[in-house]
Amino acid sequence: MIPVFIRTLAESWRGLLVWTLALTAVMMLYLSLYPSIGIDGQMMQMLETLPPSLVNTLGFDQITSGAGYAQATFYGILGFVLPTVAAIGWGSAAVAGAEEQGRLELDLAHGISRTGYVAGQVLALVARLAWLGVYSGCLLLAVNTPFELDLARENVIPQTLAAIGLWLFSGGVALLVGSLFGRRAWAMGAGALVAAAAFLFNGVANQNDDFDALRALSPYSWAYHESPLREGWTDGLWPLWIGVVLLLAGSVVALTRRDLRG
């Protein structure tokens, strides 16, 4: 497990650096605007010009506070999309990508167990996304005072866990499908479908209370319907992380039970 973990990190550190810089740019761009438009009433004036359906879908009805603004503009949009794309890419490459390249069989032929191989890939996926989440949380704390967000610092921890769990959920789906079928395109498609459906179900539920049941099917809602950055520890963190654990554990089991002889 450990050699696979170390090799995977060594091969992907450049990509991780790019994603880190991208999140830095997005956070600084969005949050730096808050002092100029969020405190003097310009935010409310801007919201009044937008369609109510768009405001509800994107969660912009909460952005008059620093916590709501950071949640809606960063964590809820590009802070969700960018790491999710990275997670799906890493998850689909972990097993399915290696198998299509012929690398998986070569590694297993050199005495690496299937369980150890997938466990190493799982650990690498968690480590990279944990870095993105913790880094984003630390950067948020660093800009809290200069950008006048007035955040409760203790709420950054559950917010970080919610973000990492949400990214891992889509990455875990990609890893599981890749372990089950060995097709990278299928793995990427499944991860993207789950991420898009989670965002869509949450948006539809925000439009009409009649569709509130869709929140039960949306990892996005589990993570962010009750914003951890505003509310602290929320009930949605439990199903989110239980789902992540099941997906990652299922990935390990799936590869051990599949015939890799072609």
CSV table of C-alpha atoms in Angstrom, one decimal:
chain,number,residue,atom,x,y,z
A,1,MET,CA,0.0,0.0,0.0
A,2,ILE,CA,2.7,2.5,1.0
A,3,PRO,CA,4.8,2.2,-2.2
A,4,VAL,CA,1.7,2.7,-4.3
A,5,PHE,CA,0.7,5.7,-2.2
A,6,ILE,CA,4.1,7.3,-2.5
A,7,ARG,CA,4.5,6.7,-6.2
A,8,THR,CA,1.0,8.1,-6.9
A,9,LEU,CA,1.7,11.3,-5.0
A,10,ALA,CA,5.1,11.6,-6.6
A,11,GLU,CA,3.6,11.3,-10.1
A,12,SER,CA,0.7,13.8,-9.5
A,13,TRP,CA,2.3,16.5,-7.4
A,14,ARG,CA,2.5,18.9,-10.3
A,15,GLY,CA,-1.2,18.6,-11.0
A,16,LEU,CA,-1.9,19.0,-7.3
A,17,LEU,CA,0.1,22.2,-7.4
A,18,VAL,CA,-2.0,23.5,-10.3
A,19,TRP,CA,-5.3,22.8,-8.6
A,20,THR,CA,-3.9,24.5,-5.4
A,21,LEU,CA,-3.0,27.6,-7.4
A,22,ALA,CA,-6.4,27.6,-9.1
A,23,LEU,CA,-8.3,27.4,-5.8
A,24,THR,CA,-6.1,30.3,-4.5
A,25,ALA,CA,-6.9,32.5,-7.5
A,26,VAL,CA,-10.7,31.7,-7.3
A,27,MET,CA,-10.9,32.4,-3.5
A,28,MET,CA,-8.9,35.6,-3.7
A,29,LEU,CA,-10.9,36.8,-6.7
A,30,TYR,CA,-14.4,36.2,-5.1
A,31,LEU,CA,-13.8,37.0,-1.4
A,32,SER,CA,-11.8,40.2,-2.1
A,33,LEU,CA,-14.9,41.7,-3.5
A,34,TYR,CA,-16.9,41.3,-0.3
A,35,PRO,CA,-15.8,44.5,1.5
A,36,SER,CA,-16.8,46.7,-1.4
A,37,ILE,CA,-20.2,45.1,-2.2
A,38,GLY,CA,-21.3,43.1,0.8
A,39,ILE,CA,-21.3,45.7,3.6
A,40,ASP,CA,-22.7,48.9,2.2
A,41,GLY,CA,-25.9,47.5,0.7
A,42,GLN,CA,-24.7,47.0,-2.9
A,43,MET,CA,-25.1,43.3,-2.5
A,44,MET,CA,-28.8,43.5,-1.9
A,45,GLN,CA,-29.2,45.9,-4.9
A,46,MET,CA,-27.4,43.4,-7.1
A,47,LEU,CA,-29.6,40.5,-5.9
A,48,GLU,CA,-32.7,42.4,-6.7
A,49,THR,CA,-31.7,42.6,-10.3
A,50,LEU,CA,-31.3,38.8,-10.6
A,51,PRO,CA,-34.1,36.3,-11.3
A,52,PRO,CA,-35.3,34.8,-8.0
A,53,SER,CA,-35.0,31.3,-9.4
A,54,LEU,CA,-31.3,31.9,-10.1
A,55,VAL,CA,-30.7,33.4,-6.6
A,56,ASN,CA,-32.4,30.4,-5.0
A,57,THR,CA,-30.6,27.8,-7.2
A,58,LEU,CA,-27.1,29.2,-6.4
A,59,GLY,CA,-27.9,29.9,-2.8
A,60,PHE,CA,-27.3,33.6,-3.3
A,61,ASP,CA,-30.1,34.4,-0.8
A,62,GLN,CA,-27.6,34.0,2.0
A,63,ILE,CA,-24.7,36.1,0.6
A,64,THR,CA,-25.4,39.2,2.6
A,65,SER,CA,-23.3,37.7,5.4
A,66,GLY,CA,-19.6,36.9,5.2
A,67,ALA,CA,-20.3,33.2,5.9
A,68,GLY,CA,-23.1,33.0,3.3
A,69,TYR,CA,-21.0,34.9,0.8
A,70,ALA,CA,-18.0,32.6,1.1
A,71,GLN,CA,-20.3,29.5,1.0
A,72,ALA,CA,-22.2,30.7,-2.1
A,73,THR,CA,-19.5,32.3,-4.2
A,74,PHE,CA,-16.5,30.0,-3.4
A,75,TYR,CA,-17.5,26.7,-1.8
A,76,GLY,CA,-20.8,26.4,-3.7
A,77,ILE,CA,-19.6,27.1,-7.2
A,78,LEU,CA,-15.9,26.9,-8.4
A,79,GLY,CA,-14.8,25.7,-5.0
A,80,PHE,CA,-17.0,22.7,-5.7
A,81,VAL,CA,-16.4,22.3,-9.4
A,82,LEU,CA,-12.6,22.5,-9.6
A,83,PRO,CA,-11.8,20.0,-6.8
A,84,THR,CA,-14.6,17.7,-8.0
A,85,VAL,CA,-13.1,17.6,-11.5
A,86,ALA,CA,-9.7,16.8,-9.9
A,87,ALA,CA,-11.2,14.1,-7.7
A,88,ILE,CA,-13.0,12.5,-10.7
A,89,GLY,CA,-9.8,12.6,-12.7
A,90,TRP,CA,-7.7,11.0,-10.0
A,91,GLY,CA,-10.4,8.5,-9.1
A,92,SER,CA,-10.9,7.3,-12.7
A,93,ALA,CA,-7.1,7.1,-13.3
A,94,ALA,CA,-6.4,5.2,-10.1
A,95,VAL,CA,-7.5,1.7,-11.3
A,96,ALA,CA,-9.3,2.1,-14.7
A,97,GLY,CA,-6.6,4.3,-16.1
A,98,ALA,CA,-3.8,2.1,-14.9
A,99,GLU,CA,-5.6,-1.0,-16.3
A,100,GLU,CA,-6.1,0.5,-19.7
A,101,GLN,CA,-2.4,1.4,-19.9
A,102,GLY,CA,-1.4,-2.1,-18.9
A,103,ARG,CA,0.2,-0.8,-15.7
A,104,LEU,CA,-2.1,-2.4,-13.3
A,105,GLU,CA,-1.4,-6.0,-14.4
A,106,LEU,CA,2.4,-5.2,-14.3
A,107,ASP,CA,2.2,-3.9,-10.7
A,108,LEU,CA,0.2,-6.9,-9.5
A,109,ALA,CA,2.6,-9.3,-11.2
A,110,HIS,CA,5.4,-7.8,-9.1
A,111,GLY,CA,3.8,-9.0,-5.8
A,112,ILE,CA,1.5,-6.1,-5.0
A,113,SER,CA,-1.8,-7.4,-3.7
A,114,ARG,CA,-5.0,-6.1,-5.2
A,115,THR,CA,-6.1,-4.9,-1.8
A,116,GLY,CA,-2.9,-3.1,-1.2
A,117,TYR,CA,-2.9,-1.5,-4.6
A,118,VAL,CA,-6.4,-0.1,-4.3
A,119,ALA,CA,-5.8,0.9,-0.6
A,120,GLY,CA,-2.7,2.9,-1.7
A,121,GLN,CA,-4.8,4.6,-4.4
A,122,VAL,CA,-7.5,5.4,-1.9
A,123,LEU,CA,-5.0,6.8,0.5
A,124,ALA,CA,-3.5,9.0,-2.2
A,125,LEU,CA,-6.9,10.3,-3.3
A,126,VAL,CA,-7.9,11.2,0.3
A,127,ALA,CA,-4.5,12.8,0.9
A,128,ARG,CA,-4.7,15.1,-2.2
A,129,LEU,CA,-8.2,16.2,-1.6
A,130,ALA,CA,-7.5,16.6,2.1
A,131,TRP,CA,-4.6,18.9,1.1
A,132,LEU,CA,-6.9,21.0,-1.1
A,133,GLY,CA,-9.6,21.2,1.7
A,134,VAL,CA,-7.2,22.1,4.5
A,135,TYR,CA,-5.3,24.6,2.4
A,136,SER,CA,-8.6,26.3,1.4
A,137,GLY,CA,-9.7,26.4,5.0
A,138,CYS,CA,-6.3,27.9,6.1
A,139,LEU,CA,-6.5,30.5,3.3
A,140,LEU,CA,-10.0,31.3,4.3
A,141,LEU,CA,-8.9,32.0,7.9
A,142,ALA,CA,-6.0,34.1,6.6
A,143,VAL,CA,-8.3,36.4,4.6
A,144,ASN,CA,-11.1,36.5,7.2
A,145,THR,CA,-10.0,39.7,8.8
A,146,PRO,CA,-8.6,41.7,5.8
A,147,PHE,CA,-11.7,40.8,3.7
A,148,GLU,CA,-14.1,41.7,6.6
A,149,LEU,CA,-15.9,38.3,6.4
A,150,ASP,CA,-16.5,38.1,10.2
A,151,LEU,CA,-16.5,34.3,10.1
A,152,ALA,CA,-16.7,32.1,13.2
A,153,ARG,CA,-13.2,30.5,13.1
A,154,GLU,CA,-14.4,27.3,14.7
A,155,ASN,CA,-16.8,26.7,11.9
A,156,VAL,CA,-14.1,26.5,9.3
A,157,ILE,CA,-13.3,22.9,10.5
A,158,PRO,CA,-16.8,21.4,9.8
A,159,GLN,CA,-16.9,23.5,6.5
A,160,THR,CA,-13.6,21.9,5.5
A,161,LEU,CA,-14.8,18.4,6.3
A,162,ALA,CA,-18.0,19.0,4.3
A,163,ALA,CA,-16.0,20.2,1.3
A,164,ILE,CA,-13.5,17.3,1.4
A,165,GLY,CA,-16.4,14.8,1.8
A,166,LEU,CA,-18.3,16.2,-1.1
A,167,TRP,CA,-15.3,16.1,-3.4
A,168,LEU,CA,-14.4,12.6,-2.2
A,169,PHE,CA,-17.9,11.4,-2.9
A,170,SER,CA,-17.6,12.0,-6.6
A,171,GLY,CA,-14.0,10.8,-6.7
A,172,GLY,CA,-15.1,7.7,-4.8
A,173,VAL,CA,-17.8,6.9,-7.4
A,174,ALA,CA,-15.2,7.2,-10.2
A,175,LEU,CA,-12.8,4.9,-8.3
A,176,LEU,CA,-15.6,2.4,-7.6
A,177,VAL,CA,-16.8,2.2,-11.2
A,178,GLY,CA,-13.2,2.0,-12.4
A,179,SER,CA,-12.6,-0.9,-10.0
A,180,LEU,CA,-15.8,-2.6,-11.1
A,181,PHE,CA,-15.4,-2.3,-14.9
A,182,GLY,CA,-11.9,-1.2,-15.7
A,183,ARG,CA,-13.1,1.5,-18.1
A,184,ARG,CA,-11.8,5.1,-17.5
A,185,ALA,CA,-14.5,6.7,-19.6
A,186,TRP,CA,-17.2,4.9,-17.6
A,187,ALA,CA,-15.6,5.9,-14.3
A,188,MET,CA,-15.3,9.6,-15.3
A,189,GLY,CA,-18.8,9.6,-16.6
A,190,ALA,CA,-20.2,8.1,-13.5
A,191,GLY,CA,-18.4,10.5,-11.2
A,192,ALA,CA,-19.5,13.5,-13.3
A,193,LEU,CA,-23.1,12.3,-13.4
A,194,VAL,CA,-23.2,12.0,-9.6
A,195,ALA,CA,-21.7,15.4,-9.1
A,196,ALA,CA,-24.1,17.1,-11.6
A,197,ALA,CA,-27.1,15.3,-10.3
A,198,ALA,CA,-26.2,16.3,-6.7
A,199,PHE,CA,-26.0,19.9,-7.7
A,200,LEU,CA,-29.1,19.7,-9.8
A,201,PHE,CA,-31.2,18.0,-7.1
A,202,ASN,CA,-30.2,20.7,-4.6
A,203,GLY,CA,-31.0,23.5,-7.1
A,204,VAL,CA,-34.5,22.0,-7.8
A,205,ALA,CA,-35.2,21.6,-4.1
A,206,ASN,CA,-34.3,25.2,-3.6
A,207,GLN,CA,-36.9,26.3,-6.1
A,208,ASN,CA,-39.9,24.6,-4.6
A,209,ASP,CA,-40.6,23.0,-1.3
A,210,ASP,CA,-42.6,20.3,-3.0
A,211,PHE,CA,-39.2,18.8,-4.2
A,212,ASP,CA,-37.6,19.0,-0.8
A,213,ALA,CA,-37.3,15.2,-0.8
A,214,LEU,CA,-34.6,15.5,-3.5
A,215,ARG,CA,-32.2,16.7,-0.8
A,216,ALA,CA,-32.1,13.1,0.5
A,217,LEU,CA,-30.6,12.1,-2.8
A,218,SER,CA,-28.1,14.9,-3.1
A,219,PRO,CA,-24.6,14.8,-1.5
A,220,TYR,CA,-24.4,18.5,-2.2
A,221,SER,CA,-27.4,19.1,0.0
A,222,TRP,CA,-26.0,16.8,2.7
A,223,ALA,CA,-22.9,19.0,2.7
A,224,TYR,CA,-24.2,22.5,2.2
A,225,HIS,CA,-28.0,22.7,2.8
A,226,GLU,CA,-27.3,23.7,6.4
A,227,SER,CA,-24.1,25.6,5.8
A,228,PRO,CA,-21.4,24.4,8.2
A,229,LEU,CA,-19.6,27.8,7.7
A,230,ARG,CA,-22.6,29.5,9.2
A,231,GLU,CA,-24.2,26.8,11.4
A,232,GLY,CA,-21.1,24.8,12.5
A,233,TRP,CA,-21.5,21.0,12.8
A,234,THR,CA,-24.5,19.8,10.9
A,235,ASP,CA,-26.4,16.5,10.6
A,236,GLY,CA,-25.6,16.3,6.9
A,237,LEU,CA,-21.9,15.5,7.5
A,238,TRP,CA,-22.8,12.0,8.8
A,239,PRO,CA,-24.5,10.6,5.7
A,240,LEU,CA,-21.9,12.3,3.5
A,241,TRP,CA,-18.9,10.7,5.2
A,242,ILE,CA,-20.7,7.3,5.6
A,243,GLY,CA,-21.3,7.4,1.8
A,244,VAL,CA,-17.6,8.2,1.2
A,245,VAL,CA,-16.4,5.3,3.4
A,246,LEU,CA,-18.7,2.9,1.7
A,247,LEU,CA,-17.6,4.0,-1.8
A,248,LEU,CA,-13.9,3.7,-1.0
A,249,ALA,CA,-14.3,0.4,0.8
A,250,GLY,CA,-16.4,-0.9,-2.1
A,251,SER,CA,-13.6,0.0,-4.5
A,252,VAL,CA,-11.2,-2.2,-2.6
A,253,VAL,CA,-13.6,-5.1,-2.6
A,254,ALA,CA,-14.6,-4.7,-6.2
A,255,LEU,CA,-11.1,-5.1,-7.6
A,256,THR,CA,-10.4,-8.2,-5.4
A,257,ARG,CA,-13.4,-9.9,-7.0
A,258,ARG,CA,-12.9,-9.1,-10.6
A,259,ASP,CA,-11.2,-11.3,-13.2
A,260,LEU,CA,-8.3,-9.3,-14.6
A,261,ARG,CA,-7.1,-11.9,-17.0
A,262,GLY,CA,-9.1,-10.5,-19.9
